[in-house]
Every structure is written in structure tokens, then in C-alpha cells.
mmCIF file of C-alpha atoms in Angstrom:
data_model
loop_
_atom_site.group_PDB
_atom_site.id
_atom_site.type_symbol
_atom_site.label_atom_id
_atom_site.label_comp_id
_atom_site.label_asym_id
_atom_site.label_seq_id
_atom_site.Cartn_x
_atom_site.Cartn_y
_atom_site.Cartn_z
ATOM 1 C CA ILE A 1 -2.757 0.439 2.711
ATOM 2 C CA ILE A 2 0.031 2.276 4.442
ATOM 3 C CA VAL A 3 -0.094 2.676 8.074
ATOM 4 C CA TYR A 4 2.139 2.768 11.147
ATOM 5 C CA ARG A 5 1.764 0.866 14.517
ATOM 6 C CA GLY A 6 2.693 1.517 18.045
ATOM 7 C CA GLU A 7 5.381 4.497 19.099
ATOM 8 C CA VAL A 8 7.078 6.305 15.874
ATOM 9 C CA GLY A 9 8.808 9.292 15.686
ATOM 10 C CA GLY A 10 7.995 12.344 13.590
ATOM 11 C CA LYS A 11 10.166 11.462 10.782
ATOM 12 C CA ALA A 12 9.012 8.104 10.726
ATOM 13 C CA ARG A 13 5.547 9.357 10.185
ATOM 14 C CA ALA A 14 6.547 11.659 7.917
ATOM 15 C CA LEU A 15 8.657 8.727 5.916
ATOM 16 C CA MET A 16 5.126 6.707 5.846
ATOM 17 C CA HIS A 17 2.963 9.385 4.497
ATOM 18 C CA GLU A 18 5.558 10.230 1.629
ATOM 19 C CA TRP A 19 5.912 6.457 0.739
ATOM 20 C CA ARG A 20 1.775 6.421 0.438
ATOM 21 C CA GLN A 21 2.180 9.165 -2.088
ATOM 22 C CA VAL A 22 4.452 6.798 -4.147
ATOM 23 C CA PHE A 23 1.951 4.507 -4.870
ATOM 24 C CA LEU A 24 -1.062 7.291 -5.689
ATOM 25 C CA PRO A 25 -3.754 7.477 -6.876
ATOM 26 C CA TRP A 26 -3.904 3.323 -5.311
ATOM 27 C CA SER A 27 -3.066 4.291 -2.019
ATOM 28 C CA SER A 28 -5.016 6.221 0.820
ATOM 29 C CA LYS A 29 -3.550 9.815 1.943
ATOM 30 C CA ARG A 30 -5.690 10.058 4.985
ATOM 31 C CA LEU A 31 -6.320 6.497 6.627
ATOM 32 C CA HIS A 32 -5.884 6.780 9.941
ATOM 33 C CA GLY A 33 -4.447 3.152 11.527
ATOM 34 C CA GLU A 34 -3.614 4.138 14.668
ATOM 35 C CA ASN A 35 -6.879 2.306 16.470
ATOM 36 C CA LYS A 36 -7.337 -0.413 13.835
ATOM 37 C CA SER A 37 -6.073 -4.107 14.405
ATOM 38 C CA ILE A 38 -4.544 -6.445 11.227
ATOM 39 C CA ARG A 39 -7.938 -8.343 11.831
ATOM 40 C CA ASP A 40 -10.018 -5.022 10.622
ATOM 41 C CA PHE A 41 -7.423 -4.510 7.793
ATOM 42 C CA LEU A 42 -7.882 -7.901 6.737
ATOM 43 C CA ALA A 43 -11.680 -7.857 6.937
ATOM 44 C CA ILE A 44 -11.986 -4.704 4.686
ATOM 45 C CA ALA A 45 -9.132 -5.873 1.859
ATOM 46 C CA ALA A 46 -11.483 -7.631 -0.325
ATOM 47 C CA THR A 47 -14.255 -5.270 -0.047
ATOM 48 C CA PHE A 48 -12.098 -2.555 -1.370
ATOM 49 C CA SER A 49 -9.816 -4.875 -3.459
ATOM 50 C CA VAL A 50 -6.859 -4.180 -1.472
ATOM 51 C CA SER A 51 -3.378 -6.247 -2.502
ATOM 52 C CA HIS A 52 -1.170 -5.567 0.383
ATOM 53 C CA LEU A 53 -0.532 -4.058 3.379
ATOM 54 C CA GLN A 54 2.627 -2.238 4.436
ATOM 55 C CA LEU A 55 3.499 -1.592 8.227
ATOM 56 C CA PHE A 56 6.050 1.024 9.441
ATOM 57 C CA THR A 57 6.983 0.326 13.197
ATOM 58 C CA SER A 58 9.909 2.001 15.336
ATOM 59 C CA PRO A 59 11.458 -0.942 17.590
ATOM 60 C CA SER A 60 14.935 -0.257 19.698
ATOM 61 C CA SER A 61 16.533 -1.196 16.692
ATOM 62 C CA GLY A 62 15.116 1.456 14.167
ATOM 63 C CA THR A 63 12.646 1.768 11.848
ATOM 64 C CA SER A 64 10.987 -1.170 10.153
ATOM 65 C CA LEU A 65 8.579 -2.145 6.969
ATOM 66 C CA ARG A 66 6.776 -4.780 6.682
ATOM 67 C CA ILE A 67 4.959 -5.913 3.505
ATOM 68 C CA MET A 68 2.213 -8.309 3.731
ATOM 69 C CA ARG A 69 -0.031 -9.599 0.835
ATOM 70 C CA PHE A 70 -3.672 -10.475 1.539
ATOM 71 C CA SER A 71 -4.979 -12.702 2.694
ATOM 72 C CA ASN A 72 -2.391 -15.629 2.620
ATOM 73 C CA GLY A 73 1.226 -13.881 2.517
ATOM 74 C CA PRO A 74 3.808 -13.711 2.253
ATOM 75 C CA THR A 75 5.121 -11.091 4.596
ATOM 76 C CA LEU A 76 8.300 -9.693 4.238
ATOM 77 C CA SER A 77 9.890 -7.793 7.029
ATOM 78 C CA PHE A 78 12.620 -5.437 6.255
ATOM 79 C CA HIS A 79 15.106 -2.988 8.381
ATOM 80 C CA VAL A 80 15.343 0.646 7.187
ATOM 81 C CA GLU A 81 18.876 0.894 7.068
ATOM 82 C CA SER A 82 18.576 4.625 6.021
ATOM 83 C CA PHE A 83 15.932 7.019 4.548
ATOM 84 C CA THR A 84 15.896 10.412 3.097
ATOM 85 C CA LEU A 85 12.580 12.708 3.150
ATOM 86 C CA ARG A 86 11.544 14.782 0.093
ATOM 87 C CA GLU A 87 12.431 18.225 1.586
ATOM 88 C CA ASP A 88 15.838 17.116 2.273
ATOM 89 C CA ILE A 89 16.132 15.712 -1.404
ATOM 90 C CA ILE A 90 14.762 19.359 -2.786
ATOM 91 C CA ALA A 91 16.852 21.382 -0.625
ATOM 92 C CA ASN A 92 20.094 19.822 -2.712
ATOM 93 C CA GLN A 93 18.728 20.350 -6.009
ATOM 94 C CA ARG A 94 19.351 23.681 -7.967
ATOM 95 C CA ARG A 95 15.752 23.755 -9.850
ATOM 96 C CA PRO A 96 13.338 21.782 -7.906
ATOM 97 C CA PRO A 97 10.191 20.192 -10.371
ATOM 98 C CA ASN A 98 6.909 22.070 -10.012
ATOM 99 C CA LEU A 99 4.668 18.999 -9.410
ATOM 100 C CA ASP A 100 0.659 19.750 -10.580
ATOM 101 C CA HIS A 101 -1.951 17.199 -9.684
ATOM 102 C CA ALA A 102 -1.712 15.266 -12.963
ATOM 103 C CA VAL A 103 1.416 13.811 -11.607
ATOM 104 C CA TRP A 104 -0.359 11.859 -9.193
ATOM 105 C CA ASP A 105 -3.214 10.753 -11.224
ATOM 106 C CA VAL A 106 -1.172 8.000 -12.899
ATOM 107 C CA ALA A 107 0.504 4.921 -11.049
ATOM 108 C CA PRO A 108 4.407 5.098 -11.462
ATOM 109 C CA ILE A 109 6.268 2.714 -13.959
ATOM 110 C CA VAL A 110 8.225 0.110 -11.889
ATOM 111 C CA VAL A 111 11.718 -0.404 -12.688
ATOM 112 C CA LEU A 112 13.918 -3.264 -11.137
ATOM 113 C CA ASN A 113 17.493 -3.473 -11.239
ATOM 114 C CA ASN A 114 19.840 -6.489 -10.216
ATOM 115 C CA PHE A 115 17.386 -8.864 -9.310
ATOM 116 C CA ASN A 116 17.544 -11.457 -12.180
ATOM 117 C CA LEU A 117 21.361 -12.219 -11.662
ATOM 118 C CA ALA A 118 22.625 -15.829 -11.646
ATOM 119 C CA GLN A 119 24.158 -15.749 -8.543
ATOM 120 C CA ASN A 120 21.058 -14.120 -6.264
ATOM 121 C CA ARG A 121 19.181 -16.288 -3.674
ATOM 122 C CA PRO A 122 15.686 -17.468 -4.239
ATOM 123 C CA GLU A 123 14.266 -14.809 -1.530
ATOM 124 C CA VAL A 124 15.677 -12.167 -3.907
ATOM 125 C CA GLN A 125 13.517 -13.314 -6.436
ATOM 126 C CA LEU A 126 10.390 -13.117 -4.070
ATOM 127 C CA MET A 127 11.466 -9.501 -3.438
ATOM 128 C CA GLU A 128 11.149 -8.874 -7.091
ATOM 129 C CA ALA A 129 7.669 -10.444 -7.610
ATOM 130 C CA THR A 130 6.438 -8.408 -4.283
ATOM 131 C CA PHE A 131 7.912 -4.810 -5.377
ATOM 132 C CA GLN A 132 6.609 -5.577 -8.854
ATOM 133 C CA SER A 133 3.073 -6.763 -7.297
ATOM 134 C CA LEU A 134 2.685 -3.382 -5.343
ATOM 135 C CA PHE A 135 1.858 -1.431 -8.554
ATOM 136 C CA PRO A 136 -0.588 -2.288 -10.898
ATOM 137 C CA SER A 137 0.396 -3.744 -14.581
ATOM 138 C CA ILE A 138 0.765 -1.651 -17.571
ATOM 139 C CA ASN A 139 -0.761 -2.340 -20.701
ATOM 140 C CA ILE A 140 1.935 -1.237 -23.307
ATOM 141 C CA GLN A 141 -0.260 -1.201 -26.226
ATOM 142 C CA LEU A 142 -2.993 1.031 -24.480
ATOM 143 C CA ILE A 143 -0.983 3.521 -22.291
ATOM 144 C CA LYS A 144 -0.282 6.796 -23.543
ATOM 145 C CA THR A 145 2.965 8.827 -23.207
ATOM 146 C CA ASN A 146 1.458 11.695 -21.201
ATOM 147 C CA ASP A 147 0.450 9.426 -18.760
ATOM 148 C CA ILE A 148 3.820 8.490 -17.948
ATOM 149 C CA GLN A 149 4.809 11.173 -15.003
ATOM 150 C CA ARG A 150 6.763 8.990 -12.335
ATOM 151 C CA VAL A 151 9.133 6.065 -12.054
ATOM 152 C CA ALA A 152 9.307 3.824 -8.865
ATOM 153 C CA PHE A 153 13.146 2.319 -8.921
ATOM 154 C CA PHE A 154 14.372 -0.756 -6.786
ATOM 155 C CA HIS A 155 18.029 -1.578 -7.110
ATOM 156 C CA TYR A 156 19.479 -4.659 -5.591
ATOM 157 C CA ASP A 157 22.909 -4.998 -4.205
ATOM 158 C CA PRO A 158 24.151 -8.368 -3.810
ATOM 159 C CA ASP A 159 27.594 -7.405 -2.071
ATOM 160 C CA SER A 160 25.523 -5.525 0.779
ATOM 161 C CA ASN A 161 22.250 -7.686 0.189
ATOM 162 C CA THR A 162 20.500 -4.125 0.522
ATOM 163 C CA VAL A 163 17.784 -2.723 -1.991
ATOM 164 C CA GLU A 164 17.630 1.035 -2.988
ATOM 165 C CA ALA A 165 14.320 2.569 -3.340
ATOM 166 C CA ARG A 166 14.198 5.868 -5.158
ATOM 167 C CA HIS A 167 11.320 7.540 -6.805
ATOM 168 C CA TYR A 168 11.442 10.045 -9.626
ATOM 169 C CA TYR A 169 9.651 12.469 -11.901
ATOM 170 C CA ILE A 170 10.250 12.329 -15.712
ATOM 171 C CA SER A 171 11.097 15.552 -16.622
ATOM 172 C CA ALA A 172 10.741 16.459 -20.490
ATOM 173 C CA LYS A 173 12.151 19.187 -22.241
ATOM 174 C CA ALA A 174 11.974 20.260 -26.299
ATOM 175 C CA VAL A 175 14.917 19.882 -28.104
ATOM 176 C CA GLY A 176 16.114 22.821 -30.520
ATOM 177 C CA LEU A 177 14.686 25.547 -29.017
ATOM 178 C CA SER A 178 16.078 28.827 -27.121
ATOM 179 C CA LYS A 179 15.626 29.580 -23.957
ATOM 180 C CA THR A 180 13.120 32.278 -24.398
ATOM 181 C CA VAL A 181 10.952 29.984 -26.357
ATOM 182 C CA LYS A 182 11.128 27.256 -23.928
ATOM 183 C CA LYS A 183 10.052 29.924 -21.175
ATOM 184 C CA LEU A 184 7.058 30.382 -23.217
ATOM 185 C CA MET A 185 5.985 27.060 -23.883
ATOM 186 C CA GLU A 186 6.443 25.933 -19.885
ATOM 187 C CA GLY A 187 3.716 29.529 -19.394
ATOM 188 C CA ARG A 188 6.518 31.319 -18.009
ATOM 189 C CA LEU A 189 7.606 34.774 -18.807
ATOM 190 C CA PRO A 190 11.235 35.511 -19.851
ATOM 191 C CA THR A 191 12.995 38.183 -17.961
ATOM 192 C CA LYS A 192 14.622 39.886 -20.986
ATOM 193 C CA LEU A 193 11.270 40.128 -23.111
ATOM 194 C CA GLY A 194 11.068 43.985 -22.204
ATOM 195 C CA THR A 195 14.413 44.641 -23.847
ATOM 196 C CA LEU A 196 13.212 43.286 -27.504
ATOM 197 C CA GLU A 197 11.820 45.280 -30.150
ATOM 198 C CA ASN A 198 9.490 42.714 -31.599
ATOM 199 C CA LEU A 199 8.599 39.373 -31.450
ATOM 200 C CA ASP A 200 10.922 38.344 -34.480
ATOM 201 C CA GLU A 201 13.800 38.643 -32.021
ATOM 202 C CA ILE A 202 12.924 35.948 -30.090
ATOM 203 C CA LEU A 203 13.383 33.368 -32.783
ATOM 204 C CA ASP A 204 16.817 35.322 -34.048
ATOM 205 C CA LYS A 205 18.254 34.713 -30.604
ATOM 206 C CA GLU A 206 19.245 31.066 -31.411
ATOM 207 C CA GLY A 207 22.301 31.342 -29.640
ATOM 208 C CA ALA A 208 20.864 31.951 -26.083
ATOM 209 C CA TRP A 209 20.363 27.997 -24.825
ATOM 210 C CA SER A 210 19.386 27.326 -21.548
ATOM 211 C CA ASP A 211 22.057 26.010 -19.082
ATOM 212 C CA THR A 212 19.710 22.561 -18.992
ATOM 213 C CA ASP A 213 20.513 21.750 -22.488
ATOM 214 C CA GLY A 214 23.031 19.543 -21.643
ATOM 215 C CA GLU A 215 21.316 17.398 -18.896
ATOM 216 C CA GLY A 216 19.412 14.040 -19.781
ATOM 217 C CA GLU A 217 19.199 12.312 -22.569
ATOM 218 C CA GLU A 218 17.615 12.854 -26.080
ATOM 219 C CA VAL A 219 15.059 10.254 -27.233
ATOM 220 C CA PRO A 220 12.734 9.865 -30.424
ATOM 221 C CA LEU A 221 8.931 9.889 -29.689
ATOM 222 C CA ASN A 222 6.176 8.024 -31.164
ATOM 223 C CA GLN A 223 3.379 10.326 -29.790
ATOM 224 C CA PRO A 224 3.704 13.697 -28.540
ATOM 225 C CA PHE A 225 5.274 14.315 -25.097
ATOM 226 C CA ARG A 226 4.772 17.318 -22.631
ATOM 227 C CA GLY A 227 4.942 19.730 -26.019
ATOM 228 C CA ALA A 228 7.253 17.568 -27.645
ATOM 229 C CA LYS A 229 6.473 15.868 -30.887
ATOM 230 C CA ASP A 230 9.261 14.527 -32.686
ATOM 231 C CA GLN A 231 12.529 14.389 -30.009
ATOM 232 C CA ALA A 232 12.535 15.465 -26.136
ATOM 233 C CA ARG A 233 15.481 15.652 -23.585
ATOM 234 C CA ILE A 234 14.513 13.375 -20.827
ATOM 235 C CA LYS A 235 15.661 13.348 -17.296
ATOM 236 C CA LEU A 236 14.956 11.949 -14.155
ATOM 237 C CA VAL A 237 14.524 14.428 -11.296
ATOM 238 C CA GLU A 238 14.489 12.432 -7.469
ATOM 239 C CA ILE A 239 11.494 13.591 -5.558
ATOM 240 C CA GLY A 240 11.839 10.992 -2.589
ATOM 241 C CA PRO A 241 11.503 9.518 -0.490
ATOM 242 C CA ARG A 242 14.536 7.465 -0.547
ATOM 243 C CA MET A 243 15.358 4.273 1.309
ATOM 244 C CA THR A 244 17.552 1.601 1.965
ATOM 245 C CA LEU A 245 16.021 -1.473 2.667
ATOM 246 C CA ARG A 246 17.789 -4.863 4.226
ATOM 247 C CA LEU A 247 15.450 -8.128 3.919
ATOM 248 C CA VAL A 248 15.314 -9.461 7.951
ATOM 249 C CA LYS A 249 12.690 -12.151 7.003
ATOM 250 C CA ILE A 250 10.339 -13.954 5.189
ATOM 251 C CA GLU A 251 6.982 -15.862 6.471
ATOM 252 C CA ASN A 252 4.921 -17.844 4.264
ATOM 253 C CA GLY A 253 1.684 -16.265 5.817
ATOM 254 C CA PHE A 254 -0.207 -13.020 6.320
ATOM 255 C CA ALA A 255 1.528 -11.408 9.297
ATOM 256 C CA GLY A 256 2.805 -14.708 10.627
ATOM 257 C CA GLY A 257 3.102 -18.316 9.292
ATOM 258 C CA GLU A 258 6.483 -20.452 8.711
ATOM 259 C CA VAL A 259 9.704 -18.403 8.545
ATOM 260 C CA ILE A 260 10.990 -19.551 5.342
ATOM 261 C CA TYR A 261 13.976 -17.216 5.471
ATOM 262 C CA HIS A 262 15.681 -15.434 7.969
ATOM 263 C CA GLY A 263 18.559 -12.652 7.601
ATOM 264 C CA HIS A 264 20.316 -13.230 10.989
ATOM 265 C CA LEU A 265 19.643 -17.139 11.777
ATOM 266 C CA GLU A 266 21.059 -20.186 9.576
ATOM 267 C CA LYS A 267 19.147 -23.338 10.188
ATOM 268 C CA ALA A 268 20.108 -26.936 9.056
ATOM 269 C CA LEU A 269 17.428 -28.796 6.727
ATOM 270 C CA TRP A 270 16.230 -30.281 9.736
ATOM 271 C CA GLN A 271 15.581 -27.675 11.658
ATOM 272 C CA VAL A 272 13.604 -25.994 8.943
ATOM 273 C CA ARG A 273 11.374 -29.285 8.526
ATOM 274 C CA ASP A 274 11.129 -29.387 12.237
ATOM 275 C CA ASN A 275 9.975 -25.801 12.580
ATOM 276 C CA ALA A 276 7.514 -26.250 9.467
ATOM 277 C CA SER A 277 6.145 -29.385 11.323
ATOM 278 C CA LYS A 278 5.234 -27.346 14.262
ATOM 279 C CA VAL A 279 3.826 -24.426 12.503
ATOM 280 C CA ARG A 280 1.414 -26.717 10.572
ATOM 281 C CA ALA A 281 0.729 -28.171 14.040
ATOM 282 C CA ARG A 282 -0.235 -25.126 15.352
ATOM 283 C CA LYS A 283 -2.175 -24.073 12.726
ATOM 284 C CA ALA A 284 -4.154 -27.317 12.622
ATOM 285 C CA GLU A 285 -4.644 -27.094 16.623
ATOM 286 C CA LYS A 286 -6.235 -23.229 16.102
ATOM 287 C CA LEU A 287 -8.302 -24.593 13.355
ATOM 288 C CA LYS A 288 -9.582 -27.303 15.628
ATOM 289 C CA ARG A 289 -10.206 -25.098 18.379
ATOM 290 C CA ARG A 290 -11.808 -22.819 16.091
ATOM 291 C CA ALA A 291 -13.988 -25.425 14.930
ATOM 292 C CA GLU A 292 -15.183 -26.137 18.632
ATOM 293 C CA GLN A 293 -15.816 -22.924 19.476
ATOM 294 C CA ASP A 294 -18.137 -22.211 16.666
ATOM 295 C CA SER A 295 -19.720 -25.507 17.265
ATOM 296 C CA ASN A 296 -20.464 -24.228 21.019
ATOM 297 C CA VAL A 297 -21.654 -21.044 19.675
ATOM 298 C CA ALA A 298 -24.185 -22.791 17.116
ATOM 299 C CA LYS A 299 -25.217 -25.165 19.830
ATOM 300 C CA LYS A 300 -25.770 -22.188 22.321
ATOM 301 C CA ARG A 301 -27.878 -20.210 19.533
ATOM 302 C CA GLU A 302 -30.116 -22.972 19.155
ATOM 303 C CA ARG A 303 -30.922 -23.452 22.911
ATOM 304 C CA VAL A 304 -31.616 -19.550 23.280
ATOM 305 C CA GLN A 305 -33.618 -19.890 19.856
ATOM 306 C CA GLU A 306 -35.596 -22.835 21.359
ATOM 307 C CA LYS A 307 -36.323 -21.146 24.512
ATOM 308 C CA ILE A 308 -37.652 -18.182 22.551
ATOM 309 C CA ASP A 309 -40.024 -20.360 20.542
ATOM 310 C CA ARG A 310 -41.270 -21.970 24.139
ATOM 311 C CA ARG A 311 -42.172 -18.832 25.391
ATOM 312 C CA LYS A 312 -43.834 -17.663 22.304
ATOM 313 C CA GLN A 313 -45.927 -21.169 21.933
ATOM 314 C CA ARG A 314 -46.926 -20.797 25.587
ATOM 315 C CA ARG A 315 -48.085 -17.195 24.620
ATOM 316 C CA THR A 316 -49.542 -17.762 21.924
ATOM 317 C CA GLU A 317 -51.768 -20.850 23.507
ATOM 318 C CA ALA A 318 -52.607 -18.374 26.684
ATOM 319 C CA GLU A 319 -53.909 -15.682 23.783
ATOM 320 C CA ASN A 320 -55.789 -18.477 21.865
ATOM 321 C CA GLY A 321 -57.615 -19.858 25.299
ATOM 322 C CA GLN A 322 -58.007 -16.401 26.317
ATOM 323 C CA ARG A 323 -60.357 -15.494 23.191
ATOM 324 C CA LYS A 324 -62.006 -18.778 23.927
ATOM 325 C CA ASN A 325 -63.070 -17.870 27.346
ATOM 326 C CA PRO A 326 -62.480 -14.001 28.656
ATOM 327 C CA LEU A 327 -63.967 -14.756 31.664
ATOM 328 C CA GLU A 328 -60.046 -16.796 32.726
ATOM 329 C CA VAL A 329 -57.124 -15.339 34.061
ATOM 330 C CA VAL A 330 -53.758 -15.967 32.688
ATOM 331 C CA GLY A 331 -50.994 -15.962 35.024
ATOM 332 C CA GLY A 332 -47.299 -15.609 34.481
ATOM 333 C CA ASP A 333 -46.783 -19.667 33.595
ATOM 334 C CA GLY A 334 -49.495 -19.440 31.076
ATOM 335 C CA ALA A 335 -51.965 -21.310 33.328
ATOM 336 C CA ALA A 336 -55.604 -20.148 33.337
ATOM 337 C CA SER A 337 -58.231 -20.123 36.283
ATOM 338 C CA GLU A 338 -61.697 -19.145 36.273
ATOM 339 C CA TYR A 339 -62.693 -15.688 37.779
ATOM 340 C CA SER A 340 -65.678 -15.151 39.648
ATOM 341 C CA GLY A 341 -66.674 -12.021 41.835
ATOM 342 C CA ASP A 342 -68.280 -11.562 44.953
ATOM 343 C CA GLU A 343 -71.737 -10.976 44.557
ATOM 344 C CA GLU A 344 -72.862 -7.878 46.659
#
């Protein structure tokens, strides 16, 4: 579930909608969460097998992203240092890719870089596990190469302590074909096809290479991929959005709990222990109040049910008594009295 809360600008809303597309088909494109509380999302998480809640907000310091794992946490809070939308990325590309519906039918492959360095702190490993768990696992033995359409790339920079998030489309071109043949394989009509006398001349023009043949990397193929059988030229084309994230805080619960990491505060060991004890005390007090409330509600329901049962019992006794003596008049309190009319 990916939603925004509070007052956010148009750019932040567009970022939220494009970030949803990164997780397709396992995210909702049309979910409206303006009038929903976190408790509402928590209630439906188990029903729809939802693993995470991602929340965009725009406080005074800028756009923020909270990633919360249902239902026991942890919660990672990021500050969005910068972001670029898809339209801005495509505007700087010479040949933007033509994306069809099949691109969004399979989840992207996740690539994590620089998260396993020896000098990394424990929170970096938690970030790695969180980003990995946002996407479904892939069975290498069963997946087909044609199902691999996109790449979600996360790069950790230890110098700036930021995470670069990128979204790529995997472009594949056949190797060893002329520009005209490539256009025919892609379903496009070559512009100079009318100058040829017959189709044999298409294969004779082997010197007319495409200007993109030098881009990408040639890789061998074990399975056919996008029309190529033995070898293809693979290139990653960015399709957005692009984000630079800085970790601010980690809490060990869902949308709260003990703060186990804070990017702006450094605490001594005794302060961490004291804070943990306070969090546990508040949680125990909350559970105690909840238990008392549940007990009071149960007692109130029992009293109401007893009152209803007594009323039903009096009504049943009055009905039985009236059947035995139809001349008796039953009052509002269930008491019966003998009726005697005045004789004329």
C-alpha cells in the first residue's frame, strides 16, 4: 500500500503515483487513502496479504517517506533529498522506450549495491533487508527471460549516507542485423523501403547499421529474449522515478515503538536502555488499559443481556398466563388482574 497523508504538493503526489508503478503488479494504482487511518490499513493488511505500508508526507522540512512493515514493524523513516519524475527523465532521452502493458505484468528485479560493505553500520543491513522485502522473491529455476522487463536499483553511498533509487527498463536489441531489418522486426516501417526494387536489397545493405548498435552490452542467451535467440545487446533505460533518500529514524514497531536509530541524535548506552524501558512501560500500561476496557465492555454487555433475558422471561410468563385465563388483563409490569365487566 502506497499512499500520502496530509497536505502534499502536486509534485509529491505525482511522485507517489509513479512510485506505485515501480511495484506493479503488486501495488494498487487507484487506492485513495486520504480519509483512511493507519488502523484501517492495519485491519485490511491480513485480508489482502499486504506486507508493507509506504507513506508519503510533506512536512516543513520537505518530502518524507515512511516504510512500515505489517504488522509488527520495523518502521524506517526517510527524508527525500531530491527526486525526478518520469516526464523530466524522458525529456532528456534521445529515444524514449515504448512501454506496453506486458512491462507492468511482472514485478521488477531488485539490484542492491554497496549494502554489504564491511564498514557499514547495522542500520544499513536493515535498509537492505527492507528494500529486498518490498518485492516478491524470484525463482531462478522457473522464471522465463521474457518475463524480465524492469530493474529496481538501490545504491548506498557510504560517504553521504544516502540511498539512490532508480527504475530501469531492460532494452534488448538483436545483434548482427541491419537497421532496416531491425525496424521490420520491431514492427516499424523503414523510411527508405520505397527506394528498394525488391526485398533482397534489404539483406544486401549490411553496412547500414543502426546508430544504437554501439550502446549496451552483448550477452549470450540461454532462452529467446525479445526476438533474439543466441545473443542480444542489453541496455538499461531509465524510466523513473528517481529518488535520493536519507535515513532519518528506525523504530522497532509498526508506525511507532522504540527508536533504535536516529540520524540526528546520538545517545549513550544508558540513554538507549532508559528509553527502551520507558517504551516497554508505556506498552505495558497501554495493554493494561486495553484489558480493563475490554473487561468493562464485556461486563456491560453481560448486564444488558441479563436485562433483555429478564424482560423476555416476564413477557413469556405473561403470555403463558394469558393463555390459561384469557379474561385476565396483563399490565405493563406483567402483573395480571381479573376483568369483570359491568352488567347492564
